[in-house]
Short mmCIF file of C-alpha atoms in Angstrom, two decimals:
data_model
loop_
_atom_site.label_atom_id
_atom_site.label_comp_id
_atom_site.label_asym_id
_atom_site.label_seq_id
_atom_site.Cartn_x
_atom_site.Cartn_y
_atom_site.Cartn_z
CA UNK A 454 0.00 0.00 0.00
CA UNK A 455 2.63 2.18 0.77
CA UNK A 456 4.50 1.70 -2.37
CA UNK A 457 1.66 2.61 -4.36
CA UNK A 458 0.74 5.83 -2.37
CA UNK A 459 4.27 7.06 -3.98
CA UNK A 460 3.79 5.33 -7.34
CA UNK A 461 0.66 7.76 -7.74
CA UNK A 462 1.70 10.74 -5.16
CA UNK A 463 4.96 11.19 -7.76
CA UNK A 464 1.99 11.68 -10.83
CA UNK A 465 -0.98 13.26 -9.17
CA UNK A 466 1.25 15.79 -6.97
CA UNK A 467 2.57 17.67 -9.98
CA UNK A 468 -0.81 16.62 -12.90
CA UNK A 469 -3.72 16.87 -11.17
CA UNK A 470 -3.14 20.96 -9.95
CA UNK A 471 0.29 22.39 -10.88
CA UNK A 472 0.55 20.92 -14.51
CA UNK A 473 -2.65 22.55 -15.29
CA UNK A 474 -2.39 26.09 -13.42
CA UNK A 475 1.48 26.10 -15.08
CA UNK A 476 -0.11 26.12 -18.57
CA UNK A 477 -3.20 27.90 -18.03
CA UNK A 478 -0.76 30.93 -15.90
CA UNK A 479 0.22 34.03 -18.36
CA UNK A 480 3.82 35.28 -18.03
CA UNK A 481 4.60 37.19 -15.44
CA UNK A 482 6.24 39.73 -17.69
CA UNK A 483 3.22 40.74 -19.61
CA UNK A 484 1.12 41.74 -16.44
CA UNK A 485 0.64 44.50 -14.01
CA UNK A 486 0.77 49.06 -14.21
CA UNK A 487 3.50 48.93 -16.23
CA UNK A 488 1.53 46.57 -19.19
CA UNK A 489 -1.31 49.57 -20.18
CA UNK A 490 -3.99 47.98 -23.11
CA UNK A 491 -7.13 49.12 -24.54
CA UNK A 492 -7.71 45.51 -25.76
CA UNK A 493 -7.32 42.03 -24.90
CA UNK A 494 -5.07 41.06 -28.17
CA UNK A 495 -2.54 43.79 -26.27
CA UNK A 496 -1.39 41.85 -23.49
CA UNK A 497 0.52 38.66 -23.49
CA UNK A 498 -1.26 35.14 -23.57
CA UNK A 499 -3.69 33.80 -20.93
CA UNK A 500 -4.34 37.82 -19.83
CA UNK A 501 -6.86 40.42 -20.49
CA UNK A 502 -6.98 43.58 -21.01
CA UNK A 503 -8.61 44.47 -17.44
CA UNK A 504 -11.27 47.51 -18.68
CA UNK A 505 -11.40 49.04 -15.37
CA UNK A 506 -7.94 49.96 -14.88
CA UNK A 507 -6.79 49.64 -18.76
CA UNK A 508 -3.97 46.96 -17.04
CA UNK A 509 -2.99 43.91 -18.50
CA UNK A 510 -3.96 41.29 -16.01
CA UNK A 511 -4.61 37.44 -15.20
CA UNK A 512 -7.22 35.64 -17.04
CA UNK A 513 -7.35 33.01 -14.21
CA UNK A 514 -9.82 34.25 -11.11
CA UNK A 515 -7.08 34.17 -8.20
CA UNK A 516 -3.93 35.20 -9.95
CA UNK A 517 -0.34 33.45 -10.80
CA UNK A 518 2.07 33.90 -13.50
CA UNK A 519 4.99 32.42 -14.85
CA UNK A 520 3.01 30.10 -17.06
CA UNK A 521 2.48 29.25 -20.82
CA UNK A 522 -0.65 31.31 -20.93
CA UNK A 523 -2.55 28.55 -22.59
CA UNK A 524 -6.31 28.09 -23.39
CA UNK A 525 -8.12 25.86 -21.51
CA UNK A 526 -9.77 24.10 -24.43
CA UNK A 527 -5.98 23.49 -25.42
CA UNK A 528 -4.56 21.95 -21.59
CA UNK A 529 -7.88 20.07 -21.68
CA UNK A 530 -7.12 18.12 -25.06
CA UNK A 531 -3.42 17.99 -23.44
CA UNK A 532 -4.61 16.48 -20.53
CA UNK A 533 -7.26 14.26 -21.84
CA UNK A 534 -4.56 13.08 -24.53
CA UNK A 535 -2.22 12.03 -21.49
CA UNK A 536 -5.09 10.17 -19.84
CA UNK A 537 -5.49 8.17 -23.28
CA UNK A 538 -1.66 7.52 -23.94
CA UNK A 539 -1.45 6.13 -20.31
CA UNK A 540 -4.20 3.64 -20.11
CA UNK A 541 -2.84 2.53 -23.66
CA UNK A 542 0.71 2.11 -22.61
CA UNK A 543 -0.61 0.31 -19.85
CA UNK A 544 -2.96 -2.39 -21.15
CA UNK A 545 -0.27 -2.86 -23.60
CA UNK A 546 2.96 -3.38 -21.24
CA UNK A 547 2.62 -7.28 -21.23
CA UNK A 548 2.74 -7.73 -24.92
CA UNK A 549 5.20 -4.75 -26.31
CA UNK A 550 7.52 -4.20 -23.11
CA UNK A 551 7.77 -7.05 -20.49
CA UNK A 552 7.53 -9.78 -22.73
CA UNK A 553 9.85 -9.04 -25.10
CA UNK A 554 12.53 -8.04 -22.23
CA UNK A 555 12.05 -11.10 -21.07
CA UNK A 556 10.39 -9.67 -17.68
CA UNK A 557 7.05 -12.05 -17.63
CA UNK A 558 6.15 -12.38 -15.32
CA UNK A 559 7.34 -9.55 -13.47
CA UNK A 560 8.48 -9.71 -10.26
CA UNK A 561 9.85 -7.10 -7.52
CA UNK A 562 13.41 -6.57 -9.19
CA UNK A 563 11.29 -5.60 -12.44
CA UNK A 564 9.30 -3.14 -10.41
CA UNK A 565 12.52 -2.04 -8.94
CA UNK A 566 13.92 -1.64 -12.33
CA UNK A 567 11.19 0.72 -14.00
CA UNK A 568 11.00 2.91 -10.91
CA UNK A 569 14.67 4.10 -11.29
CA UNK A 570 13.88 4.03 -15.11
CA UNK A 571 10.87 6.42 -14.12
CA UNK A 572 13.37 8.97 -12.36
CA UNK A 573 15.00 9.64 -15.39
CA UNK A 574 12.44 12.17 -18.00
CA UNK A 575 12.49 13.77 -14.52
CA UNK A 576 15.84 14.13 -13.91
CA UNK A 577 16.92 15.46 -17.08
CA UNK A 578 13.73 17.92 -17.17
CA UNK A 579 14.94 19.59 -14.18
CA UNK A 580 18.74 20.22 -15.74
CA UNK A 581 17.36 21.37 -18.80
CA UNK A 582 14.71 23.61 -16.79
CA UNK A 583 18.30 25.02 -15.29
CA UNK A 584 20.66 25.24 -18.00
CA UNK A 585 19.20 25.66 -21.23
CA UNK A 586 18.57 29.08 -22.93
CA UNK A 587 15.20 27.81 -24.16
CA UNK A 588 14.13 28.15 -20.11
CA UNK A 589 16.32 30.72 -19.30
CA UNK A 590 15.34 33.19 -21.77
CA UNK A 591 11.46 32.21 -21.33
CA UNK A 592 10.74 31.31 -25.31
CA UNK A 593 7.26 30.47 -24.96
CA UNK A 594 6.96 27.88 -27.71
CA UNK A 595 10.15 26.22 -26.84
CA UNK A 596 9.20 25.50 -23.36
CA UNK A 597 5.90 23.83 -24.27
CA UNK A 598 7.40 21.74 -26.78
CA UNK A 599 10.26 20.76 -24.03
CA UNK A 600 7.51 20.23 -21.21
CA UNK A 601 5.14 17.92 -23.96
CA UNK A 602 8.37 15.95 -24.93
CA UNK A 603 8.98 15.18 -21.31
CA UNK A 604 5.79 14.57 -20.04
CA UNK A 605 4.72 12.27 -22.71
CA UNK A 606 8.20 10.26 -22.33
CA UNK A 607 7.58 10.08 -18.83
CA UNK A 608 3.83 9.28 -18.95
CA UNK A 609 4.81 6.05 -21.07
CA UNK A 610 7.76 4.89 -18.91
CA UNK A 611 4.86 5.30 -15.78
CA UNK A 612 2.71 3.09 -17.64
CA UNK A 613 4.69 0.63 -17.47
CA UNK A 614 5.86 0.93 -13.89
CA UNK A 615 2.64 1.56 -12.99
CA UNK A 616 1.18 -2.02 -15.19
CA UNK A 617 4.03 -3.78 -13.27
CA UNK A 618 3.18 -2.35 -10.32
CA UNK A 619 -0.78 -3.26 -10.64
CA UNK A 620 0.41 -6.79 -11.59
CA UNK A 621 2.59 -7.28 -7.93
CA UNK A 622 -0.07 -6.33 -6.32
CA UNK A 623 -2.86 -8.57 -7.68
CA UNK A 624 -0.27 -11.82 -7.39
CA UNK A 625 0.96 -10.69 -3.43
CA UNK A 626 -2.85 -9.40 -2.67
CA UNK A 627 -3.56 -13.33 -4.54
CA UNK A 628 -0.77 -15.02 -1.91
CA UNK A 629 -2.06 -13.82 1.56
#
């Protein structure tokens, strides 16, 4: 039980609410006094033009920046597209991943196995998050298509971890 608590803690805690106020969240850079408009198409994306003050300002009822500034129709198919690629991935981890590794049936080293495969997107996200000038210098469109890259590599290696994982726990759940 434990072990699954951080199998799905280490997905929900960052997709269920941060994931989804990142790339809803304008810039920061875009909002505020110094960002004056007259229309919406004048600030940056995910604000509007605020027609009480003539300020630039969050789309999002209860603030935050620093984000993509995407539309919600657009995080939803995101989201719902992640949803889709996961249960895939993870009905078909006997058949395209274990079995041809040679890992059926899986046991705990397996499990073992995937979870330090599962740090890895992660790892490498954050260094590039640190180092690259794609981050650094806030390019809008390269971020997203850095954050997509990752997130779908690391939703298919939690698939599988997370298949493998169902499967122990069905056969040791089977055993008491």
């Amino acid at each position: 039980s434990l072990g699954r608590l951080f199998l799905f803690a280490s997905r929900d805690f960052w997709f269920e609410v941060p994931l989804p106020f990142y790339l809803r969240s304008p810039a920061c850079g875009g909002l505020g006094e110094d960002f004056v408009c007259e229309e919406d198409v004048d600030c940056t994306h995910g604000a509007i033009c605020d027609a009480v003050g003539g300020v630039c300002a969050n789309l999002n009822a209860g603030g935050g920046c620093g984000g993509l500034g995407l539309s919600r129709v657009l995080v939803g198919t995101f989201l719902a597209a992640y949803i889709i690629l996961y249960g895939q991935v993870q009905s078909w981890t006997p058949q395209l991943v274990t079995g041809p590794l040679g890992q059926t049936p899986p046991n705990k080293f397996t499990e073992v196995l995937w979870g330090m495969i599962n740090c890895i997107p992660t790892l490498v996200m954050a260094i590039v998050m640190y180092v690259s000038p794609t981050f650094l210098d806030e390019s809008r469109g390269g971020m997203a298509g850095w954050l997509i890259s990752f997130i779908v590599i690391f939703a298919v290696i939690f698939a599988i971890n997370s298949s493998i994982h169902s499967y122990l726990v069905v056969k040791y759940a089977a055993s008491d």
